[in-house]
PDB file of C-alpha atoms in Angstrom:
ATOM      1  CA  ALA D 782      -0.039  -0.032   0.034  1.00 64.00           C
ATOM      2  CA  GLN D 783       1.115   3.527  -0.606  1.00 72.00           C
ATOM      3  CA  SER D 784       2.578   5.182   2.326  1.00 86.00           C
ATOM      4  CA  VAL D 785       4.818   7.858   3.781  1.00 91.00           C
ATOM      5  CA  THR D 786       7.419   7.270   6.366  1.00 95.00           C
ATOM      6  CA  GLN D 787       9.036   9.818   8.731  1.00 97.00           C
ATOM      7  CA  PRO D 788      11.606   7.682  10.619  1.00 96.00           C
ATOM      8  CA  ASP D 789      12.284  10.277  13.267  1.00 95.00           C
ATOM      9  CA  ILE D 790       9.533  10.888  15.835  1.00 96.00           C
ATOM     10  CA  HIS D 791      11.495  13.378  17.822  1.00 96.00           C
ATOM     11  CA  ILE D 792      14.517  15.486  16.748  1.00 97.00           C
ATOM     12  CA  THR D 793      16.303  17.910  18.968  1.00 97.00           C
ATOM     13  CA  VAL D 794      18.471  20.590  17.439  1.00 97.00           C
ATOM     14  CA  SER D 795      20.346  23.549  18.931  1.00 97.00           C
ATOM     15  CA  GLU D 796      19.274  27.115  17.765  1.00 97.00           C
ATOM     16  CA  GLY D 797      21.342  28.113  14.805  1.00 97.00           C
ATOM     17  CA  ALA D 798      22.253  24.588  13.791  1.00 98.00           C
ATOM     18  CA  SER D 799      21.076  23.095  10.495  1.00 97.00           C
ATOM     19  CA  LEU D 800      18.149  20.699  10.142  1.00 97.00           C
ATOM     20  CA  GLU D 801      17.163  17.813   8.022  1.00 98.00           C
ATOM     21  CA  LEU D 802      13.844  15.905   8.544  1.00 98.00           C
ATOM     22  CA  ARG D 803      13.609  12.667   6.649  1.00 98.00           C
ATOM     23  CA  CYS D 804      10.619  11.530   4.565  1.00 97.00           C
ATOM     24  CA  ASN D 805      10.294   8.429   2.313  1.00 95.00           C
ATOM     25  CA  TYR D 806       7.366   7.508   0.403  1.00 90.00           C
ATOM     26  CA  SER D 807       6.166   4.328  -1.123  1.00 85.00           C
ATOM     27  CA  TYR D 808       4.429   4.842  -4.590  1.00 76.00           C
ATOM     28  CA  GLY D 809       4.885   3.576  -8.101  1.00 69.00           C
ATOM     29  CA  ALA D 810       4.745   6.721  -9.926  1.00 74.00           C
ATOM     30  CA  THR D 811       5.972  10.254  -9.110  1.00 73.00           C
ATOM     31  CA  PRO D 812       3.734  11.663  -6.410  1.00 81.00           C
ATOM     32  CA  TYR D 813       2.859  15.106  -5.448  1.00 89.00           C
ATOM     33  CA  LEU D 814       4.731  15.790  -2.250  1.00 92.00           C
ATOM     34  CA  PHE D 815       4.282  18.292   0.490  1.00 94.00           C
ATOM     35  CA  TRP D 816       5.674  19.416   3.795  1.00 97.00           C
ATOM     36  CA  TYR D 817       3.204  20.954   6.391  1.00 97.00           C
ATOM     37  CA  VAL D 818       4.043  22.384   9.777  1.00 98.00           C
ATOM     38  CA  GLN D 819       1.648  22.371  12.762  1.00 97.00           C
ATOM     39  CA  SER D 820       2.152  24.535  15.975  1.00 93.00           C
ATOM     40  CA  PRO D 821       0.390  23.389  19.095  1.00 87.00           C
ATOM     41  CA  GLY D 822      -3.354  23.757  18.878  1.00 80.00           C
ATOM     42  CA  GLN D 823      -3.199  24.893  15.263  1.00 85.00           C
ATOM     43  CA  GLY D 824      -3.992  23.629  11.859  1.00 90.00           C
ATOM     44  CA  LEU D 825      -1.517  22.632   9.171  1.00 94.00           C
ATOM     45  CA  GLN D 826       0.517  25.380   7.376  1.00 95.00           C
ATOM     46  CA  LEU D 827       2.087  24.456   3.982  1.00 95.00           C
ATOM     47  CA  LEU D 828       5.871  24.825   3.992  1.00 97.00           C
ATOM     48  CA  LEU D 829       6.536  23.661   0.369  1.00 96.00           C
ATOM     49  CA  LYS D 830       5.355  21.418  -2.377  1.00 93.00           C
ATOM     50  CA  TYR D 831       6.777  19.371  -5.182  1.00 92.00           C
ATOM     51  CA  PHE D 832       4.776  18.549  -8.250  1.00 87.00           C
ATOM     52  CA  SER D 833       7.407  18.253 -10.996  1.00 82.00           C
ATOM     53  CA  GLY D 834      10.438  19.789 -12.559  1.00 84.00           C
ATOM     54  CA  ASP D 835      13.283  21.087 -10.415  1.00 85.00           C
ATOM     55  CA  THR D 836      13.975  18.515  -7.662  1.00 90.00           C
ATOM     56  CA  LEU D 837      15.087  21.267  -5.147  1.00 95.00           C
ATOM     57  CA  VAL D 838      12.064  23.250  -3.968  1.00 96.00           C
ATOM     58  CA  GLN D 839      12.169  26.396  -1.859  1.00 96.00           C
ATOM     59  CA  GLY D 840       9.512  27.050   0.658  1.00 96.00           C
ATOM     60  CA  ILE D 841       8.417  29.614   3.268  1.00 96.00           C
ATOM     61  CA  LYS D 842      10.500  30.371   6.421  1.00 95.00           C
ATOM     62  CA  GLY D 843      13.760  29.568   4.883  1.00 96.00           C
ATOM     63  CA  PHE D 844      12.898  25.807   4.256  1.00 98.00           C
ATOM     64  CA  GLU D 845      13.826  23.714   1.267  1.00 98.00           C
ATOM     65  CA  ALA D 846      13.334  20.102   0.259  1.00 98.00           C
ATOM     66  CA  GLU D 847      14.881  17.796  -2.352  1.00 96.00           C
ATOM     67  CA  PHE D 848      13.000  15.096  -4.191  1.00 94.00           C
ATOM     68  CA  LYS D 849      15.224  12.102  -4.869  1.00 93.00           C
ATOM     69  CA  ARG D 850      13.384   9.557  -7.060  1.00 90.00           C
ATOM     70  CA  SER D 851      16.065   6.847  -6.671  1.00 90.00           C
ATOM     71  CA  GLN D 852      15.708   7.015  -2.830  1.00 92.00           C
ATOM     72  CA  SER D 853      12.040   7.683  -2.801  1.00 91.00           C
ATOM     73  CA  SER D 854      12.758  10.506  -0.417  1.00 94.00           C
ATOM     74  CA  PHE D 855      11.724  14.108   0.082  1.00 96.00           C
ATOM     75  CA  ASN D 856      13.871  15.444   2.850  1.00 98.00           C
ATOM     76  CA  LEU D 857      13.215  18.816   4.517  1.00 98.00           C
ATOM     77  CA  ARG D 858      16.132  21.071   5.213  1.00 98.00           C
ATOM     78  CA  LYS D 859      16.884  24.453   6.804  1.00 98.00           C
ATOM     79  CA  PRO D 860      20.437  25.770   7.174  1.00 97.00           C
ATOM     80  CA  SER D 861      19.845  27.624  10.591  1.00 97.00           C
ATOM     81  CA  VAL D 862      16.924  26.890  12.844  1.00 97.00           C
ATOM     82  CA  HIS D 863      15.194  29.458  15.044  1.00 96.00           C
ATOM     83  CA  TRP D 864      13.319  28.820  18.356  1.00 96.00           C
ATOM     84  CA  SER D 865      10.171  29.569  16.555  1.00 95.00           C
ATOM     85  CA  ASP D 866      10.679  26.511  14.331  1.00 97.00           C
ATOM     86  CA  ALA D 867       9.819  24.156  17.168  1.00 97.00           C
ATOM     87  CA  ALA D 868       6.668  22.405  15.936  1.00 97.00           C
ATOM     88  CA  GLU D 869       5.389  19.185  14.387  1.00 97.00           C
ATOM     89  CA  TYR D 870       6.303  18.509  10.836  1.00 98.00           C
ATOM     90  CA  PHE D 871       4.274  16.419   8.386  1.00 98.00           C
ATOM     91  CA  CYS D 872       5.345  14.932   5.141  1.00 97.00           C
ATOM     92  CA  ALA D 873       2.472  14.219   2.839  1.00 94.00           C
ATOM     93  CA  TRP D 874       1.772  12.849  -0.647  1.00 89.00           C
ATOM     94  CA  THR D 875      -1.114  12.410  -3.108  1.00 85.00           C
ATOM     95  CA  GLY D 876      -1.122  10.461  -6.331  1.00 78.00           C
ATOM     96  CA  GLY D 877      -3.236  13.082  -8.025  1.00 71.00           C
ATOM     97  CA  GLY D 878      -6.647  11.572  -7.672  1.00 70.00           C
ATOM     98  CA  ALA D 879      -9.402  12.601  -5.203  1.00 67.00           C
ATOM     99  CA  ASP D 880      -8.011  10.393  -2.454  1.00 76.00           C
ATOM    100  CA  GLY D 881      -6.843  13.184  -0.170  1.00 86.00           C
ATOM    101  CA  LEU D 882      -3.449  13.531   1.368  1.00 90.00           C
ATOM    102  CA  THR D 883      -1.685  10.620   2.961  1.00 91.00           C
ATOM    103  CA  PHE D 884       0.381  11.842   5.942  1.00 95.00           C
ATOM    104  CA  GLY D 885       3.440  10.603   7.685  1.00 96.00           C
ATOM    105  CA  LYS D 886       3.245  10.221  11.482  1.00 96.00           C
ATOM    106  CA  GLY D 887       5.106  13.473  11.901  1.00 97.00           C
ATOM    107  CA  THR D 888       8.417  14.635  13.480  1.00 98.00           C
ATOM    108  CA  HIS D 889       8.381  16.588  16.561  1.00 97.00           C
ATOM    109  CA  LEU D 890      11.056  19.281  16.468  1.00 98.00           C
ATOM    110  CA  ILE D 891      12.556  20.530  19.655  1.00 97.00           C
ATOM    111  CA  ILE D 892      14.954  23.515  19.556  1.00 97.00           C
ATOM    112  CA  GLN D 893      17.491  23.804  22.382  1.00 95.00           C
ATOM    113  CA  PRO D 894      18.707  27.339  23.359  1.00 90.00           C
TER     114      PRO D 894
ATOM    115  CA  LYS F 413      -8.526  36.790   1.501  1.00 71.00           C
ATOM    116  CA  ALA F 414      -9.751  34.904   4.491  1.00 81.00           C
ATOM    117  CA  GLY F 415      -8.556  31.538   5.189  1.00 93.00           C
ATOM    118  CA  VAL F 416     -10.349  28.252   5.934  1.00 96.00           C
ATOM    119  CA  THR F 417     -12.740  28.800   8.902  1.00 97.00           C
ATOM    120  CA  GLN F 418     -13.867  25.922  11.066  1.00 97.00           C
ATOM    121  CA  THR F 419     -16.582  26.184  13.670  1.00 97.00           C
ATOM    122  CA  PRO F 420     -16.775  25.465  16.537  1.00 97.00           C
ATOM    123  CA  ARG F 421     -13.211  25.351  17.744  1.00 96.00           C
ATOM    124  CA  TYR F 422     -14.002  23.103  20.679  1.00 97.00           C
ATOM    125  CA  LEU F 423     -16.816  20.631  21.399  1.00 96.00           C
ATOM    126  CA  ILE F 424     -17.592  18.362  24.254  1.00 98.00           C
ATOM    127  CA  LYS F 425     -20.147  15.715  23.684  1.00 98.00           C
ATOM    128  CA  THR F 426     -21.072  12.391  25.403  1.00 98.00           C
ATOM    129  CA  ARG F 427     -21.176   8.877  24.062  1.00 98.00           C
ATOM    130  CA  GLY F 428     -24.165   8.284  21.922  1.00 97.00           C
ATOM    131  CA  GLN F 429     -24.721  11.815  20.749  1.00 98.00           C
ATOM    132  CA  GLN F 430     -24.246  13.293  17.361  1.00 98.00           C
ATOM    133  CA  VAL F 431     -22.262  16.283  16.362  1.00 98.00           C
ATOM    134  CA  THR F 432     -22.015  18.533  13.241  1.00 98.00           C
ATOM    135  CA  LEU F 433     -18.790  20.436  12.406  1.00 98.00           C
ATOM    136  CA  SER F 434     -18.735  23.169   9.873  1.00 98.00           C
ATOM    137  CA  CYS F 435     -16.049  24.348   7.401  1.00 98.00           C
ATOM    138  CA  SER F 436     -16.006  27.477   5.237  1.00 98.00           C
ATOM    139  CA  PRO F 437     -13.342  27.231   2.498  1.00 97.00           C
ATOM    140  CA  ILE F 438     -11.300  29.990   1.067  1.00 95.00           C
ATOM    141  CA  SER F 439     -13.352  32.058  -1.326  1.00 94.00           C
ATOM    142  CA  GLY F 440     -13.243  30.649  -4.812  1.00 92.00           C
ATOM    143  CA  HIS F 441     -12.212  27.093  -3.686  1.00 92.00           C
ATOM    144  CA  ARG F 442     -14.611  24.440  -4.600  1.00 92.00           C
ATOM    145  CA  SER F 443     -13.080  21.348  -3.033  1.00 92.00           C
ATOM    146  CA  VAL F 444     -13.313  20.697   0.738  1.00 95.00           C
ATOM    147  CA  SER F 445     -11.611  17.589   2.401  1.00 95.00           C
ATOM    148  CA  TRP F 446     -11.865  16.490   6.030  1.00 97.00           C
ATOM    149  CA  TYR F 447      -9.214  14.745   8.094  1.00 97.00           C
ATOM    150  CA  GLN F 448      -9.180  13.252  11.526  1.00 98.00           C
ATOM    151  CA  GLN F 449      -6.091  13.719  13.707  1.00 96.00           C
ATOM    152  CA  THR F 450      -5.380  11.474  16.828  1.00 96.00           C
ATOM    153  CA  PRO F 451      -2.320  10.727  18.695  1.00 92.00           C
ATOM    154  CA  GLY F 452      -2.498   7.101  17.819  1.00 91.00           C
ATOM    155  CA  GLN F 453      -3.493   7.044  14.213  1.00 93.00           C
ATOM    156  CA  GLY F 454      -2.118  10.360  13.120  1.00 94.00           C
ATOM    157  CA  LEU F 455      -3.729  12.278  10.394  1.00 95.00           C
ATOM    158  CA  GLN F 456      -6.349  10.300   8.333  1.00 95.00           C
ATOM    159  CA  PHE F 457      -8.344  11.278   5.381  1.00 94.00           C
ATOM    160  CA  LEU F 458     -12.133  11.184   5.963  1.00 96.00           C
ATOM    161  CA  PHE F 459     -13.657  12.411   2.632  1.00 93.00           C
ATOM    162  CA  GLU F 460     -13.639  14.988  -0.027  1.00 93.00           C
ATOM    163  CA  TYR F 461     -16.403  16.996  -1.615  1.00 94.00           C
ATOM    164  CA  PHE F 462     -16.288  18.887  -4.790  1.00 92.00           C
ATOM    165  CA  SER F 463     -19.235  20.674  -6.277  1.00 90.00           C
ATOM    166  CA  GLU F 464     -21.554  19.304  -3.701  1.00 93.00           C
ATOM    167  CA  THR F 465     -20.583  15.732  -4.548  1.00 93.00           C
ATOM    168  CA  GLN F 466     -18.559  13.320  -2.489  1.00 93.00           C
ATOM    169  CA  ARG F 467     -15.517  12.347  -4.559  1.00 90.00           C
ATOM    170  CA  ASN F 468     -13.890   9.919  -2.155  1.00 90.00           C
ATOM    171  CA  LYS F 469     -14.079   8.610   1.303  1.00 93.00           C
ATOM    172  CA  GLY F 470     -11.471   7.199   3.533  1.00 92.00           C
ATOM    173  CA  ASN F 471     -11.622   4.016   5.718  1.00 92.00           C
ATOM    174  CA  PHE F 472     -14.216   5.260   8.248  1.00 95.00           C
ATOM    175  CA  PRO F 473     -17.470   3.778   9.384  1.00 96.00           C
ATOM    176  CA  GLY F 474     -20.877   5.127   8.051  1.00 95.00           C
ATOM    177  CA  ARG F 475     -21.297   7.101  11.181  1.00 97.00           C
ATOM    178  CA  PHE F 476     -19.093   9.646   9.618  1.00 98.00           C
ATOM    179  CA  SER F 477     -20.812  11.616   6.855  1.00 97.00           C
ATOM    180  CA  GLY F 478     -20.643  14.950   5.316  1.00 97.00           C
ATOM    181  CA  ARG F 479     -22.134  17.292   2.745  1.00 97.00           C
ATOM    182  CA  GLN F 480     -21.260  20.448   0.799  1.00 97.00           C
ATOM    183  CA  PHE F 481     -23.530  23.280  -0.038  1.00 97.00           C
ATOM    184  CA  SER F 482     -23.715  25.243  -3.236  1.00 95.00           C
ATOM    185  CA  ASN F 483     -21.523  28.042  -1.707  1.00 94.00           C
ATOM    186  CA  SER F 484     -18.828  25.268  -1.130  1.00 95.00           C
ATOM    187  CA  ARG F 485     -19.265  25.342   2.565  1.00 97.00           C
ATOM    188  CA  SER F 486     -19.165  21.955   4.094  1.00 98.00           C
ATOM    189  CA  GLU F 487     -20.404  20.174   7.155  1.00 98.00           C
ATOM    190  CA  MET F 488     -19.363  17.034   8.657  1.00 98.00           C
ATOM    191  CA  ASN F 489     -21.574  14.884  10.920  1.00 98.00           C
ATOM    192  CA  VAL F 490     -20.764  12.120  13.271  1.00 98.00           C
ATOM    193  CA  SER F 491     -23.580  10.094  14.694  1.00 95.00           C
ATOM    194  CA  THR F 492     -23.680   7.819  17.822  1.00 97.00           C
ATOM    195  CA  LEU F 493     -20.356   9.166  19.149  1.00 98.00           C
ATOM    196  CA  GLU F 494     -17.856   6.822  20.592  1.00 97.00           C
ATOM    197  CA  LEU F 495     -14.902   7.613  22.889  1.00 97.00           C
ATOM    198  CA  GLY F 496     -12.547   6.944  20.081  1.00 96.00           C
ATOM    199  CA  ASP F 497     -14.051   9.773  18.102  1.00 97.00           C
ATOM    200  CA  SER F 498     -12.249  12.231  20.352  1.00 98.00           C
ATOM    201  CA  ALA F 499      -9.898  13.971  17.898  1.00 97.00           C
ATOM    202  CA  LEU F 500      -8.887  17.129  16.094  1.00 96.00           C
ATOM    203  CA  TYR F 501     -10.952  17.347  12.921  1.00 97.00           C
ATOM    204  CA  LEU F 502      -9.285  19.272  10.230  1.00 97.00           C
ATOM    205  CA  CYS F 503     -10.924  20.788   7.072  1.00 97.00           C
ATOM    206  CA  ALA F 504      -8.895  21.839   3.900  1.00 95.00           C
ATOM    207  CA  SER F 505      -9.948  23.484   0.915  1.00 94.00           C
ATOM    208  CA  SER F 506      -8.395  23.623  -2.632  1.00 91.00           C
ATOM    209  CA  LEU F 507      -9.179  25.308  -5.822  1.00 87.00           C
ATOM    210  CA  GLU F 508     -10.022  22.156  -7.723  1.00 76.00           C
ATOM    211  CA  THR F 509      -9.863  18.579  -6.559  1.00 66.00           C
ATOM    212  CA  SER F 510      -7.533  17.631  -3.858  1.00 58.00           C
ATOM    213  CA  GLY F 511      -5.350  15.574  -6.222  1.00 63.00           C
ATOM    214  CA  GLY F 512      -2.374  17.503  -7.236  1.00 62.00           C
ATOM    215  CA  GLY F 513      -3.618  20.702  -5.875  1.00 75.00           C
ATOM    216  CA  ILE F 514      -2.564  22.503  -2.698  1.00 87.00           C
ATOM    217  CA  GLN F 515      -4.869  22.075   0.356  1.00 91.00           C
ATOM    218  CA  TYR F 516      -5.127  24.863   2.793  1.00 93.00           C
ATOM    219  CA  PHE F 517      -6.052  23.803   6.351  1.00 95.00           C
ATOM    220  CA  GLY F 518      -8.276  25.398   8.952  1.00 96.00           C
ATOM    221  CA  ALA F 519      -7.390  25.626  12.620  1.00 95.00           C
ATOM    222  CA  GLY F 520      -9.581  22.451  13.253  1.00 96.00           C
ATOM    223  CA  THR F 521     -12.291  21.565  15.716  1.00 97.00           C
ATOM    224  CA  ARG F 522     -11.238  19.749  18.848  1.00 96.00           C
ATOM    225  CA  LEU F 523     -13.954  17.200  19.666  1.00 98.00           C
ATOM    226  CA  SER F 524     -13.973  15.545  23.058  1.00 98.00           C
ATOM    227  CA  VAL F 525     -16.314  12.588  23.722  1.00 98.00           C
ATOM    228  CA  LEU F 526     -16.943  11.843  27.387  1.00 96.00           C
TER     229      LEU F 526
END
């Protein structure tokens, strides 16, 4: 079955350090891929998306992600994290039909001062 | 442009009752999708409505239903509530169907079933 895996449940990073959150998908064709962020008690905010074309995509808040077909991955990166980046991050995909988004279990990001 | 609006933000119900949640999409968006978020199961797709028609439904029992009105506003109904229905219910809207489009989420309705 098609799925999204976020291997890291929790990640702790020092403020100012770089960040990489992992995401792997299982799907036969090229999916549409997304990263969302959720702050406590809030809905989901779209950080970036990949539909086709350039495999390195830029998003809001200084985030970027790279689609690697050979590794079935879509990892999220940020060169220098800020305390305000502490949140839950979700990777998601859709195959293009009306099936809604399939989400990973999320990665909880903790920022150390 | 106003974002996706969900009402109410919080609800407390008891087992056996029914509940209706409301979602107003971004102006001009015709697709509304609903998701359930729980600590154990994570985010799960409930159903999608487009032009007042249900396009698809996730793996949920028939107690979960919804509808969409001509102005694209959507409601979700859960009948005969169970304790396990306690969750954050998120609504998302997109211009066209959810497939391949960008979905914009509301802040959610937190449902507690006692």
